[in-house]
Short mmCIF file of C-alpha atoms in Angstrom, two decimals:
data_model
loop_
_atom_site.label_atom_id
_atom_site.label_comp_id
_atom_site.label_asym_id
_atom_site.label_seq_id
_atom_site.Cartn_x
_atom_site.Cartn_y
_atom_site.Cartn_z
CA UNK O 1 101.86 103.40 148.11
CA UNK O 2 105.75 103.45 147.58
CA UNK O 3 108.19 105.24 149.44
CA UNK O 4 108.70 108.72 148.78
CA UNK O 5 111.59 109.48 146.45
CA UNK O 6 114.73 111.34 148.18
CA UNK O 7 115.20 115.05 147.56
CA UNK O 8 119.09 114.19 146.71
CA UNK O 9 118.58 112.09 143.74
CA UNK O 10 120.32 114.40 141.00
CA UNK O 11 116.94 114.51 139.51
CA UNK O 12 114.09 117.61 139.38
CA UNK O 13 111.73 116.77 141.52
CA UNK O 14 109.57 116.22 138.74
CA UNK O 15 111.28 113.67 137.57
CA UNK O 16 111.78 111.85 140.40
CA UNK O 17 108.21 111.88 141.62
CA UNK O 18 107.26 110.52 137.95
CA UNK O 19 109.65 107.76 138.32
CA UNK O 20 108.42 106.75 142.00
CA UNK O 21 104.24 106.65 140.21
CA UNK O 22 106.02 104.42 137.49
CA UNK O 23 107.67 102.40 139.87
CA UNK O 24 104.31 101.63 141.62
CA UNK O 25 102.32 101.15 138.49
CA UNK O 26 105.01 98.57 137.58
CA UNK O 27 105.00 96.81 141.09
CA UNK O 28 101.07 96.60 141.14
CA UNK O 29 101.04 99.51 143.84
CA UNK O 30 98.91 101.27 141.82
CA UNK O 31 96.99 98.27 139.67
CA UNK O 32 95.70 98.35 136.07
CA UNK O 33 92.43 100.53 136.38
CA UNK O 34 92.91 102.01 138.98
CA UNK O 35 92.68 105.89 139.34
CA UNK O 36 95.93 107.85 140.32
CA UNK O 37 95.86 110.16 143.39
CA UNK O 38 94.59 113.40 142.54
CA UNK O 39 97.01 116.61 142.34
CA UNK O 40 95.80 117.52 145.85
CA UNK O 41 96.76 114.00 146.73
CA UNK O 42 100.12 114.10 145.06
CA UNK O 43 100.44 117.49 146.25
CA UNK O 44 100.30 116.40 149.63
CA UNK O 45 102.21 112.99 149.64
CA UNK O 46 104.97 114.56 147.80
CA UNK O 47 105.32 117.75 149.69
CA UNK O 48 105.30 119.15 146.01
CA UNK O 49 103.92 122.41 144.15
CA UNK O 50 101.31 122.32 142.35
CA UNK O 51 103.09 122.81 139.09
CA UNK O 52 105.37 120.39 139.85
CA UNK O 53 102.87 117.68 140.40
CA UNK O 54 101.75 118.61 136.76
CA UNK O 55 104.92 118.24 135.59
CA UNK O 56 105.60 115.20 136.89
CA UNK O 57 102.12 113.43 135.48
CA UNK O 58 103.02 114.96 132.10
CA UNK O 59 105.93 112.83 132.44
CA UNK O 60 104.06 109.68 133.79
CA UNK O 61 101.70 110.35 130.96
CA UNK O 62 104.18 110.25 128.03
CA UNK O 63 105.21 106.91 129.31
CA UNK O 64 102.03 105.21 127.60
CA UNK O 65 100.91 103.57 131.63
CA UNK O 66 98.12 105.59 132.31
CA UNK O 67 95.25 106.97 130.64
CA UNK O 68 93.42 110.44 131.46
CA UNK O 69 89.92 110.77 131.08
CA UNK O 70 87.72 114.11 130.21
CA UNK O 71 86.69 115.30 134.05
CA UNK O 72 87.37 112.17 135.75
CA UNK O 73 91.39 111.95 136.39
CA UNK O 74 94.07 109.72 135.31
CA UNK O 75 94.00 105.97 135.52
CA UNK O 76 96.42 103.06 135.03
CA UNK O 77 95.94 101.62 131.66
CA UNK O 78 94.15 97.87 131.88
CA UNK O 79 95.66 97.08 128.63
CA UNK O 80 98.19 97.22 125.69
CA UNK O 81 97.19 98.51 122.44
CA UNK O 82 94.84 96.87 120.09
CA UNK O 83 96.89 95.64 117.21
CA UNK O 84 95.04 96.11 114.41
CA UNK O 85 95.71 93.95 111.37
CA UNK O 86 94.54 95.41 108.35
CA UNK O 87 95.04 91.36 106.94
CA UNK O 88 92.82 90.11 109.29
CA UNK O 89 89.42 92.00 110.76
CA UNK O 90 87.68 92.23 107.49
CA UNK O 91 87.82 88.30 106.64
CA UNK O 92 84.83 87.02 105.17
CA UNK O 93 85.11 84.07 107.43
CA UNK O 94 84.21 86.95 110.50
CA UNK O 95 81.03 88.03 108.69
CA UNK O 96 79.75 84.42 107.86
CA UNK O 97 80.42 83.43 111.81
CA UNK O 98 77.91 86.39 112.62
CA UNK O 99 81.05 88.88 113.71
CA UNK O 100 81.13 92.58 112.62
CA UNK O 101 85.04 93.37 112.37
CA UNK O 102 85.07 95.36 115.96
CA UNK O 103 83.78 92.44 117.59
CA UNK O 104 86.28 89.82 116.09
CA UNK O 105 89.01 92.39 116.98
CA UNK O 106 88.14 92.52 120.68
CA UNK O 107 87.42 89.28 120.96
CA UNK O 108 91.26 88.22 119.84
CA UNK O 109 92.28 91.12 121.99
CA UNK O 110 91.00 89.61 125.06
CA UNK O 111 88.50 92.97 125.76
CA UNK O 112 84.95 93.21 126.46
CA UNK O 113 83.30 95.29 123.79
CA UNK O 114 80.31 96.89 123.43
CA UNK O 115 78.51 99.54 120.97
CA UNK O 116 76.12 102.87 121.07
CA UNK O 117 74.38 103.71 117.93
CA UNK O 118 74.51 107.18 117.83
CA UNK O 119 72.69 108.29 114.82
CA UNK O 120 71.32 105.88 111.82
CA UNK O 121 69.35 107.69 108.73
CA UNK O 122 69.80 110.48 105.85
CA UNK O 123 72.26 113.13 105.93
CA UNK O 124 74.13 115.62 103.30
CA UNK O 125 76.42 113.62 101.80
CA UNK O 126 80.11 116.39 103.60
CA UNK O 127 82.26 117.28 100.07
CA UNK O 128 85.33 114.34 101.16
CA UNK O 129 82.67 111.44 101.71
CA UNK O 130 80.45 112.49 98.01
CA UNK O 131 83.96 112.52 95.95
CA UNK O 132 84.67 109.42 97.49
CA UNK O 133 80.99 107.28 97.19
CA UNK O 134 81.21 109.62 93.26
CA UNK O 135 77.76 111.25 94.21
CA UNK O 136 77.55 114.66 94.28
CA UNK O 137 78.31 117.35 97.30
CA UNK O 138 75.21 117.23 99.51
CA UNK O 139 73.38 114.21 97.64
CA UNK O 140 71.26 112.27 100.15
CA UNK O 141 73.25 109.05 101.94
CA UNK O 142 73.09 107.02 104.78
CA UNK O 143 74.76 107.72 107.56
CA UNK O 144 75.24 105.20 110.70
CA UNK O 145 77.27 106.60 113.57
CA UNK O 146 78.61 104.40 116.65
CA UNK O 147 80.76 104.83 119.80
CA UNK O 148 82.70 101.68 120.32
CA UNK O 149 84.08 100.87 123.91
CA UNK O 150 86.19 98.65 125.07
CA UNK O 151 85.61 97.53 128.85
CA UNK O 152 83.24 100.24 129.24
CA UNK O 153 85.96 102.70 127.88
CA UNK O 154 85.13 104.56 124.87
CA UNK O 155 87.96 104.02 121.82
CA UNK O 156 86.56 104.98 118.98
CA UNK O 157 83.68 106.67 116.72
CA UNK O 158 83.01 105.87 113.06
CA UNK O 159 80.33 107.02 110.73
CA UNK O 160 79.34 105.06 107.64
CA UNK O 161 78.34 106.62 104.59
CA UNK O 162 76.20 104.71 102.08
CA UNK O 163 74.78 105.83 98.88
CA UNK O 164 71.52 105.79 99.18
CA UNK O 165 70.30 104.06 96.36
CA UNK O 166 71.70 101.00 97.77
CA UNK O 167 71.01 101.80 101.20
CA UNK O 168 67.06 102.04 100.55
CA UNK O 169 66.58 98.52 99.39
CA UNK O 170 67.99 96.75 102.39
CA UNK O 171 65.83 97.40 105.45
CA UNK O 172 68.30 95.96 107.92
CA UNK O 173 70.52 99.00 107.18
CA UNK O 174 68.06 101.40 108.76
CA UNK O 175 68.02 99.28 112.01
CA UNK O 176 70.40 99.79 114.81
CA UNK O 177 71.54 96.68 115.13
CA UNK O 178 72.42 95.42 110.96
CA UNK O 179 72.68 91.52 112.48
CA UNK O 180 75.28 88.83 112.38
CA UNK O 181 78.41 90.04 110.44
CA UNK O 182 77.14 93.99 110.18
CA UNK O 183 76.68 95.92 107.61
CA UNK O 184 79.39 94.12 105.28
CA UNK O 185 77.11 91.08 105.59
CA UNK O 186 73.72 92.57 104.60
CA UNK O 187 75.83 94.11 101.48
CA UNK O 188 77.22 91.04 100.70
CA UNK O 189 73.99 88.99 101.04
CA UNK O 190 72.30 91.60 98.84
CA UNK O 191 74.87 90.95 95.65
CA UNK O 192 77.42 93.85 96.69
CA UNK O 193 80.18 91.48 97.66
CA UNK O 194 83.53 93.21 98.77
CA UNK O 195 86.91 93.15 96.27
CA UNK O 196 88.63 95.57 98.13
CA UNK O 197 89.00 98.01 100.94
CA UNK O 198 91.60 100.88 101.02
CA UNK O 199 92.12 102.86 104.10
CA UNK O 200 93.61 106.94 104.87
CA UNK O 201 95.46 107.51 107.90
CA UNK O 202 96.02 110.82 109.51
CA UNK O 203 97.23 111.50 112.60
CA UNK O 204 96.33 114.75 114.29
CA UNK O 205 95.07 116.55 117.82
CA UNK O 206 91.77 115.70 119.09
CA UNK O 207 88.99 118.74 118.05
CA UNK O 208 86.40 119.84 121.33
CA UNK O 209 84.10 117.61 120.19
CA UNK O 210 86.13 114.56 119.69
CA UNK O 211 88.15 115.03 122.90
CA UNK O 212 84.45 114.56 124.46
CA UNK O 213 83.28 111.58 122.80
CA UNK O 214 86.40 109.93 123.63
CA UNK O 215 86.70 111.02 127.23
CA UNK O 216 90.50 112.00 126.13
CA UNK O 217 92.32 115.34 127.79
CA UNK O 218 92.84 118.38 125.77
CA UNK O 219 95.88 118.28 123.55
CA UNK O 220 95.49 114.30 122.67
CA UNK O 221 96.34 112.55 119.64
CA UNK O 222 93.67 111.01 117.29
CA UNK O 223 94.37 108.07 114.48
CA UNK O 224 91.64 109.88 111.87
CA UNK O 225 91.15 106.53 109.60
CA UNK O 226 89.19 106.74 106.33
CA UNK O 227 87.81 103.55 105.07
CA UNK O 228 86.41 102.59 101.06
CA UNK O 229 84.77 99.52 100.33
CA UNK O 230 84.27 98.75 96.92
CA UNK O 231 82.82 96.16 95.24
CA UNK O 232 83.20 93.80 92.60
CA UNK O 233 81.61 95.75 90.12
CA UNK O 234 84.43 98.67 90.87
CA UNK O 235 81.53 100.84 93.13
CA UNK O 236 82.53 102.51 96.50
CA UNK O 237 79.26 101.16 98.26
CA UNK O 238 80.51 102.04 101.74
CA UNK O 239 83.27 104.79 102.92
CA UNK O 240 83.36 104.57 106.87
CA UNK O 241 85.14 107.60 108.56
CA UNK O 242 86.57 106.70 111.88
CA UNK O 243 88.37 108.71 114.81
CA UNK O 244 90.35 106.58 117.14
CA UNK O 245 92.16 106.89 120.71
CA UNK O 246 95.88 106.90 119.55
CA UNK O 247 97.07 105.60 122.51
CA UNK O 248 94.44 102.71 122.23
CA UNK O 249 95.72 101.20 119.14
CA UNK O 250 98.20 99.74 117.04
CA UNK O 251 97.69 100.05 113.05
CA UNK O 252 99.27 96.72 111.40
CA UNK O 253 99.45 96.92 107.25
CA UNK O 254 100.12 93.56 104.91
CA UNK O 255 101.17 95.27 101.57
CA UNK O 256 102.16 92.96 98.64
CA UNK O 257 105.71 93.84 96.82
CA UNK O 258 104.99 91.88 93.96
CA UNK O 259 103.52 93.16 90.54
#
């Protein structure tokens, strides 16, 4: 590792133990993946308190370099943000190649991705998803949940909610893999072609449940992203609800200024 900062900086010693971790995560000391010393560790190389320590990876942590996971420590982040461009991931041209937009995102990314299927069948259409697919509270949709990762780290979760009625007369929806393109493709293919997709962006603090799916420590930021697909003939026939790793990504927007 790097040399241990001097005591006679002008700094806290917070700060200056921060900057010597930043310092090696910058010179490839410490190299993209890698897991930072523990607390104990730190503790000990530093000849540092406890709460200082914490301090001082509070500090490394706001610089965007590392990444903590649930129960498993801090690591060095592998990776910049995903840019995300609205523009781009839902092209046709990626569902006719066989790509579902995750997978066409990655791949221009330069990450490895891969996908659990958490949950695919009825539910209660929740009161937020039935005003926007117009059914009523608690009607019977679709629902297909996945965790997406991105070399082997988990990013993201996103349920899609389908009205049912659609849903039930296109058999590759029930499956947990939809095929080539996903499930834009099999809507497409079955005369629901896309006109339009609007999204909702929130940004808020990670609940219990979300800071476990993500492996993210308490306190983090989620990008809460809520997704409508309608059709040509003016029907919402998917609305995809979507938590996100803030850190993880970038959210890009084309918006026309014309009339």
């Amino acid at each position: 590792m790097g040399p241990t900062p001097s005591r006679n900086s002008g700094k806290p010693r917070y700060l200056q133990i921060a900057d010597d971790l930043v310092q090696q995560i910058q010179q490839k000391v410490l190299e993209p993946g890698k897991q930072v010393p523990s607390e104990s560790d730190l503790m000990k190389k530093y000849a540092a308190s406890q709460g200082t320590v914490r301090k001082a990876m509070s500090e490394l942590r706001a610089t965007g370099l590392v990444e903590t996971r649930h129960g498993k420590g801090s690591y060095v982040k592998r990776r910049p943000p995903v840019n995300r461009k609205s523009s781009d991931r839902f092209r046709r041209s990626h569902r006719t190649a066989g790509k579902a937009a995750y997978l066409a995102e990655a791949e221009q990314a330069g990450s490895k991705p891969s996908v659990s299927v958490l949950y695919v069948g009825p539910v209660d259409a929740p009161e937020e998803i039935a005003e926007r697919l117009s059914v009523p509270t608690g009607e019977k949709v679709l629902a297909r949940r996945r965790l997406y990762f991105s070399d082997g780290i988990p990013t993201e979760e996103a349920t899609s909610y389908l009205p049912w009625d659609i849903a039930k007369d296109i058999p590759e929806l029930f499956q947990e893999n939809p095929g080539g393109g996903g499930i834009y493709a099999r809507l497409e293919e079955h005369g629901h072609t896309l006109k339009e997709l609007s999204e909702t962006v929130r940004v808020r603090l990670a609940t219990k449940q979300e800071i476990g799916a993500l492996s993210l420590s308490p306190g983090s930021p989620i990008i809460h992203l809520t997704r409508n697909a309608e059709s040509e003939a003016g029907r919402v026939v998917e609305v995809c609800d979507t938590f996100m790793a803030a850190d993880q990504f970038v959210l890009e927007y084309r918006i026309p200024a014309g009339d």
